PDB file of C-alpha atoms in Angstrom:
ATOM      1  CA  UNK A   1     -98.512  28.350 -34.445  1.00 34.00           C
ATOM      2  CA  UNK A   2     -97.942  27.744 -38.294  1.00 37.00           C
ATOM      3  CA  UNK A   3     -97.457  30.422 -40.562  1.00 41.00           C
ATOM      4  CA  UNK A   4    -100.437  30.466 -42.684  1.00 41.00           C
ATOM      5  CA  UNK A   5    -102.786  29.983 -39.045  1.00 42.00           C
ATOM      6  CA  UNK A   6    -101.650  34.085 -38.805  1.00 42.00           C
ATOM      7  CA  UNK A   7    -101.207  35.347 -42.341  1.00 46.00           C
ATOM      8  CA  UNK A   8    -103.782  37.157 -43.628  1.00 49.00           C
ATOM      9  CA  UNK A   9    -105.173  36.139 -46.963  1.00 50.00           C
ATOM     10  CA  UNK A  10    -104.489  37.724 -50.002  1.00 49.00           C
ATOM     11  CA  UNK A  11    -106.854  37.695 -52.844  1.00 47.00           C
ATOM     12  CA  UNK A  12    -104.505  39.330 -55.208  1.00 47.00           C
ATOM     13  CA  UNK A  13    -101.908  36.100 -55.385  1.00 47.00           C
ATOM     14  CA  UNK A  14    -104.577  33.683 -55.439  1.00 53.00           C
ATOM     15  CA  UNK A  15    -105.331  32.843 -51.939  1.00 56.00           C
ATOM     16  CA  UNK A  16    -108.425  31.881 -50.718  1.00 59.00           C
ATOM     17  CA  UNK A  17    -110.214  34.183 -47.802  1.00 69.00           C
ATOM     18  CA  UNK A  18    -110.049  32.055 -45.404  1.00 78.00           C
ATOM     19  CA  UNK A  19    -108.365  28.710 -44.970  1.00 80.00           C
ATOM     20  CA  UNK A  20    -110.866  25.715 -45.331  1.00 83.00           C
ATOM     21  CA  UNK A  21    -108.223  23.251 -43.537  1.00 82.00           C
ATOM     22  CA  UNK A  22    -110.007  21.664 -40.441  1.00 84.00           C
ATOM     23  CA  UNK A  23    -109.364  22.729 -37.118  1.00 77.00           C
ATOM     24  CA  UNK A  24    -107.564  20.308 -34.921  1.00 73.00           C
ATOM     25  CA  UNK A  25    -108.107  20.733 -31.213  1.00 67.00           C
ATOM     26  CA  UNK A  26    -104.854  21.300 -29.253  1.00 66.00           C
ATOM     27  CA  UNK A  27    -104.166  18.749 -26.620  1.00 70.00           C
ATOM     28  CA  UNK A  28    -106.423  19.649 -23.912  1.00 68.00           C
ATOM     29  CA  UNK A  29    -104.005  20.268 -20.932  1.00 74.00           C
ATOM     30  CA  UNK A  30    -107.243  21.046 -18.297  1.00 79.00           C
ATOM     31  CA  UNK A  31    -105.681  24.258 -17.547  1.00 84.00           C
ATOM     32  CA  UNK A  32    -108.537  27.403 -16.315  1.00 91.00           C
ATOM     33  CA  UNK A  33    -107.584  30.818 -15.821  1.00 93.00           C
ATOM     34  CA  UNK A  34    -108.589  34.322 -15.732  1.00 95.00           C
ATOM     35  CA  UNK A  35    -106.341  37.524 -16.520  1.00 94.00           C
ATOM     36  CA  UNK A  36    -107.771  40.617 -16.067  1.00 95.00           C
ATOM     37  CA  UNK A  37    -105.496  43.477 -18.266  1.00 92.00           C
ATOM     38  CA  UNK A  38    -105.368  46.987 -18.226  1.00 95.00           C
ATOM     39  CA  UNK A  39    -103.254  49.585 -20.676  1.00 94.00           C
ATOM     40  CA  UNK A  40    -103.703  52.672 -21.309  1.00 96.00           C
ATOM     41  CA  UNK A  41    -103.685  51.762 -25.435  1.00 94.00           C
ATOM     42  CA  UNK A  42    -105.034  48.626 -27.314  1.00 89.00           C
ATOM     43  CA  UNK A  43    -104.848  48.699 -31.225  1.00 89.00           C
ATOM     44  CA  UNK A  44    -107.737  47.664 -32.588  1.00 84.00           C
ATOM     45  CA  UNK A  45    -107.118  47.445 -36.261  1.00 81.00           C
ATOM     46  CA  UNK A  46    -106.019  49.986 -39.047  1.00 82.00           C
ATOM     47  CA  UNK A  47    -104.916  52.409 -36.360  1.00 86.00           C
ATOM     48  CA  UNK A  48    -107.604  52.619 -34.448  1.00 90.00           C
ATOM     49  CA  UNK A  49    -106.667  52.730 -30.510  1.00 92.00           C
ATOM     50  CA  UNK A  50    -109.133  51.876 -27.741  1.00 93.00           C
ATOM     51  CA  UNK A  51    -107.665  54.309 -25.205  1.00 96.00           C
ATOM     52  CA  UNK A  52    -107.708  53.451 -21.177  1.00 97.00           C
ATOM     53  CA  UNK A  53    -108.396  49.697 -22.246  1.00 95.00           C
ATOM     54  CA  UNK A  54    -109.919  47.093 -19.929  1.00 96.00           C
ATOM     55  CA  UNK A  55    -110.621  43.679 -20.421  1.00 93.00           C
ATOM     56  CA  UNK A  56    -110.822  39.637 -18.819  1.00 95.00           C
ATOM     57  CA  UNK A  57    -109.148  36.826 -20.493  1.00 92.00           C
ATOM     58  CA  UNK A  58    -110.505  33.351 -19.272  1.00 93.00           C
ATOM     59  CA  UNK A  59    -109.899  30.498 -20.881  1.00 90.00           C
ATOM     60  CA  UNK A  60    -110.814  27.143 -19.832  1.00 89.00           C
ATOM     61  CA  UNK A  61    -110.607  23.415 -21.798  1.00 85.00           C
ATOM     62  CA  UNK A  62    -112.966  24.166 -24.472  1.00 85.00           C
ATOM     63  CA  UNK A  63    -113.165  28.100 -24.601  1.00 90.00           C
ATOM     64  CA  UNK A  64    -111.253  31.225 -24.895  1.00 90.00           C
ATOM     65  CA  UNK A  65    -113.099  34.668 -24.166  1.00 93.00           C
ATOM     66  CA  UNK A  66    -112.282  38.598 -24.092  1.00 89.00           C
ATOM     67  CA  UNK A  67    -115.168  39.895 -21.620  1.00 88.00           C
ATOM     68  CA  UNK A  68    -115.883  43.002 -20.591  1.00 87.00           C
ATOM     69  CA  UNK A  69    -113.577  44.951 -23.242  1.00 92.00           C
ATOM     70  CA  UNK A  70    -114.232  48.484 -23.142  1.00 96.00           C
ATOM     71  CA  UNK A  71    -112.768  51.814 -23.254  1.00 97.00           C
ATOM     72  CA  UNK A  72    -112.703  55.120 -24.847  1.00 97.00           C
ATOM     73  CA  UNK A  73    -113.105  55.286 -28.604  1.00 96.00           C
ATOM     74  CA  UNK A  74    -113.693  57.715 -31.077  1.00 96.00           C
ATOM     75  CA  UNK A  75    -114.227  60.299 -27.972  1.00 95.00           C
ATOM     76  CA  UNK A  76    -117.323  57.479 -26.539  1.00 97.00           C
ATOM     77  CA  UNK A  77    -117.229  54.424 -24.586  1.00 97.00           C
ATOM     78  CA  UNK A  78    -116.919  51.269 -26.248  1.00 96.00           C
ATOM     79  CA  UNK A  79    -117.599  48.166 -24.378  1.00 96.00           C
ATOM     80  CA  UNK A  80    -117.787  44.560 -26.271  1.00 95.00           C
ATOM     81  CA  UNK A  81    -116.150  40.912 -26.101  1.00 94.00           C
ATOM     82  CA  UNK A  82    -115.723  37.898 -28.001  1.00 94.00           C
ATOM     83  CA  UNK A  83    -115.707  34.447 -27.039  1.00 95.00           C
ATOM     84  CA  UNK A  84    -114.670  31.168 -28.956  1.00 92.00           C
ATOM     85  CA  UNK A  85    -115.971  28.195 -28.149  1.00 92.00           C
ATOM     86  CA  UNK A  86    -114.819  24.132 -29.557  1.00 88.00           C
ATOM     87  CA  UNK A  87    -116.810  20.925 -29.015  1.00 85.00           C
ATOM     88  CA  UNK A  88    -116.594  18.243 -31.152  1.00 83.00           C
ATOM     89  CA  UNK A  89    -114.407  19.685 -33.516  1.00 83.00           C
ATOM     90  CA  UNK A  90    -116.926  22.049 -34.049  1.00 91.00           C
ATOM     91  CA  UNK A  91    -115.384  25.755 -33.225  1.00 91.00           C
ATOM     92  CA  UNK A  92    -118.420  28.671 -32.387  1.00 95.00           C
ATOM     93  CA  UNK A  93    -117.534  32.021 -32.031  1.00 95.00           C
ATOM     94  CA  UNK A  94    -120.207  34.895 -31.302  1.00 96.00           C
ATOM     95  CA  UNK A  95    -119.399  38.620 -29.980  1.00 96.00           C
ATOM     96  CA  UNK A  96    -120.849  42.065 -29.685  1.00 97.00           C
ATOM     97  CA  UNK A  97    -119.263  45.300 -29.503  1.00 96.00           C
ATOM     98  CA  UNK A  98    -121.119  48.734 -28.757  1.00 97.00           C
ATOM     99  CA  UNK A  99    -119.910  52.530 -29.109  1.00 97.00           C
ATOM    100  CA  UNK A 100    -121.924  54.872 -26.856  1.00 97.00           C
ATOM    101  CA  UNK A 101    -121.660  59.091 -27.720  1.00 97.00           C
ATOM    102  CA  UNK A 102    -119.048  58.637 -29.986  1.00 96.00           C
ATOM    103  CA  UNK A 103    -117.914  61.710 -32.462  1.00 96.00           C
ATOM    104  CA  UNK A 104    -118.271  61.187 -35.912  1.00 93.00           C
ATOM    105  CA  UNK A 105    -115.992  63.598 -37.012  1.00 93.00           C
ATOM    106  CA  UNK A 106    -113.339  60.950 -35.576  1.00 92.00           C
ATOM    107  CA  UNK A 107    -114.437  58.319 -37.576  1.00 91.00           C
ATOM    108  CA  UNK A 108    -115.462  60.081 -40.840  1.00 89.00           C
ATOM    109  CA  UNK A 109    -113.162  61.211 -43.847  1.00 87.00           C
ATOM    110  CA  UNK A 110    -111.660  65.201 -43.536  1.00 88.00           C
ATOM    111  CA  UNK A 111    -111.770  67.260 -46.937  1.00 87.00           C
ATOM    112  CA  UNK A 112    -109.000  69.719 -46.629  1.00 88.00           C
ATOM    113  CA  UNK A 113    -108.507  69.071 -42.973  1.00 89.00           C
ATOM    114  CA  UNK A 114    -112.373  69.115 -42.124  1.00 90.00           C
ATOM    115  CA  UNK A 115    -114.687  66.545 -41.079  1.00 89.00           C
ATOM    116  CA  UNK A 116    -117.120  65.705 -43.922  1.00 89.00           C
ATOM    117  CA  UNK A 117    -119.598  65.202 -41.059  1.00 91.00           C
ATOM    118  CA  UNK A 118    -119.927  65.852 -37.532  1.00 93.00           C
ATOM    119  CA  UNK A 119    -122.477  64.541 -34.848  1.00 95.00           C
ATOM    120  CA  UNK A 120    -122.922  62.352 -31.330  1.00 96.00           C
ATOM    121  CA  UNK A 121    -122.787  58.211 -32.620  1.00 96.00           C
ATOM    122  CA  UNK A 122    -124.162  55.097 -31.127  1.00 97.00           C
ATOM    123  CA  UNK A 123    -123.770  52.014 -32.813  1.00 97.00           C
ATOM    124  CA  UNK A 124    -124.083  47.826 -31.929  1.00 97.00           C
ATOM    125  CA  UNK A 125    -122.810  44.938 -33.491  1.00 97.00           C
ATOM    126  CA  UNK A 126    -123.769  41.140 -32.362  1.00 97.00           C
ATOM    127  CA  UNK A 127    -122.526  38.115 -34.535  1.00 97.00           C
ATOM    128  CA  UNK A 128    -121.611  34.497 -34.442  1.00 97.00           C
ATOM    129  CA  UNK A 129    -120.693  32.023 -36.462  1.00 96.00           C
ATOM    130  CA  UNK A 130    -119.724  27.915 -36.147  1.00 96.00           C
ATOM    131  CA  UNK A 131    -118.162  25.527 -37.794  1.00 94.00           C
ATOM    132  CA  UNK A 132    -114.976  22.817 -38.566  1.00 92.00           C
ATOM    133  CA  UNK A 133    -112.463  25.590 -40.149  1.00 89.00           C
ATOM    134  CA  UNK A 134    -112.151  29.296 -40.770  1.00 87.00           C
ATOM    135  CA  UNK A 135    -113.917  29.647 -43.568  1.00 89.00           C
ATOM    136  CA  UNK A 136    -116.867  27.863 -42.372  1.00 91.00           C
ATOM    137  CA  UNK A 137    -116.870  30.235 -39.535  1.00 92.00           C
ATOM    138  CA  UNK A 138    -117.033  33.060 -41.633  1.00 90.00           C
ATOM    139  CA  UNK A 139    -119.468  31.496 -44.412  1.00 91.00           C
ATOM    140  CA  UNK A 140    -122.101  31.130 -41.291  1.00 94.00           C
ATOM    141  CA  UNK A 141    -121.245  34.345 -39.605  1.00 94.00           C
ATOM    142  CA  UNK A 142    -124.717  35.968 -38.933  1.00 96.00           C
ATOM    143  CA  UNK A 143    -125.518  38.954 -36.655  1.00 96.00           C
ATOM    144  CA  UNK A 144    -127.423  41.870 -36.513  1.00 97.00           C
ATOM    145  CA  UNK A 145    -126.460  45.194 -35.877  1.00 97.00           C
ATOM    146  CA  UNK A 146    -127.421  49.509 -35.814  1.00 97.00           C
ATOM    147  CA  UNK A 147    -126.653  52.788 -35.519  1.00 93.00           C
ATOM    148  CA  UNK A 148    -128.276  56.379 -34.858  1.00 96.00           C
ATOM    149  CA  UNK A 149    -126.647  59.911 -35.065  1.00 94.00           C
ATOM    150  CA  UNK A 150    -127.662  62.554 -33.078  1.00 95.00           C
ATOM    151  CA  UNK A 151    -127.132  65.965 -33.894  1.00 94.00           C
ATOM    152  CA  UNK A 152    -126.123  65.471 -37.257  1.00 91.00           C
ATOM    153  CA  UNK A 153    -124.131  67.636 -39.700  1.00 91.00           C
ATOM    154  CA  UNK A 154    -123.338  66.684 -43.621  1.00 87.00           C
ATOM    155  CA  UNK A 155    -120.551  69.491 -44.754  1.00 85.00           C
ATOM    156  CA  UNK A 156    -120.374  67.646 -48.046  1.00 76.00           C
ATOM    157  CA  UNK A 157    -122.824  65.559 -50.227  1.00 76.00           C
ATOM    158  CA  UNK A 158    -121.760  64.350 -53.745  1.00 76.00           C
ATOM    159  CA  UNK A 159    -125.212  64.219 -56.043  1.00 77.00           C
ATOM    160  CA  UNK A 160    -123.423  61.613 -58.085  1.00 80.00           C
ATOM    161  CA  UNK A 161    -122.306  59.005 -55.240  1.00 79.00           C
ATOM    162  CA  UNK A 162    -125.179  56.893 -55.306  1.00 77.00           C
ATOM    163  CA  UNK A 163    -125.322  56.216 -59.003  1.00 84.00           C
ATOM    164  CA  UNK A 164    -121.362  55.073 -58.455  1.00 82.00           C
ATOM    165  CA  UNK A 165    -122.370  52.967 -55.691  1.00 82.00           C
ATOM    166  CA  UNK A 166    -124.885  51.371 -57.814  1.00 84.00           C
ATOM    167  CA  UNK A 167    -122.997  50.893 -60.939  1.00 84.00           C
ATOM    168  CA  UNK A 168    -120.036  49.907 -58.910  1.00 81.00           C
ATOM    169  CA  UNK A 169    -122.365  47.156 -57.197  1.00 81.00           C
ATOM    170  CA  UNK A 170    -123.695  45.851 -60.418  1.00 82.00           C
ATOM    171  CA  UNK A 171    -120.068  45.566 -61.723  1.00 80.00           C
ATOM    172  CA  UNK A 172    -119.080  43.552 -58.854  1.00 72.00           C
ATOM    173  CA  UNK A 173    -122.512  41.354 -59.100  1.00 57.00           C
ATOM    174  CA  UNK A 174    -121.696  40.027 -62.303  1.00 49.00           C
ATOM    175  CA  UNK A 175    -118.061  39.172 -62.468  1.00 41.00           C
TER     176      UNK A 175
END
């Protein structure tokens, strides 16, 4: 695997997002398999750990899947998978992900050691995306997604964050 197929981009020296170079399909070797993998941690990203972690890799000639991920996170159950499909030279890859009875005091921000907000979260997320390279993939990602708190408690609301939000929107709209 190539160096810049794993690096992360990095607006700030110039790179693009995501690399526009075409995906070339490995040599096919006609291999199938399934691995089904267990730990009792799996980072996620920034730190966040899905805890007693489950999955099943298969992989076949033309696709590569995570089913059946779940585990516990943010004090819920998370359950999701991704799969990533080629044909063609034409890549596809689609997922979901869903957090049942999660606590949003694990996920929010803490003033002075606090939650800002406390409550019982559900949330889904479905997407997918095709295309010839990874920036096509990302430039047709589509999906659809929600959320509901149960419960809820704000311990902190600042009057003046939506006019920031705005202005800081309208900055970014017109550079």
């Amino acid at each position: 695997v190539s160096e810049t197929a794993v690096r992360m981009p990095d607006a700030t020296f110039g790179d693009t997002a995501w690399p526009a170079a075409e995906i070339t399909p490995a040599q096919r070797p006609g291999w199938r398999g399934r691995i089904e993998l267990a730990t009792p941690a799996f980072g996620l990203f920034g730190g966040v750990t899905l805890n007693g972690a489950q999955t099943t890799f298969t992989f076949d000639e033309t696709r590569l899947s995570f089913e059946s991920l779940r585990g516990d996170l943010f004090g819920g159950r998370m359950t999701g998978g991704v799969d990533l499909t080629e044909a063609d030279g034409v890549a596809a890859l689609s997922g979901r992900a869903e957090l049942v009875d999660g606590r949003l005091e694990e996920i929010v921000w803490k003033d002075s050691g606090r939650a800002v907000a406390s409550g019982t979260v559900s949330a889904s997320v479905e997407f997918n995306g095709r295309g010839r390279s990874l920036s096509a993939i990302v430039a047709s990602l589509s999906g659809t997604g929600s959320f509901s708190v149960a419960e809820g408690v704000l311990r902190r609301l600042n009057p003046a964050a939506f006019d920031q939000i705005v202005s800081a929107a309208d900055a970014g709209l017109e550079s």
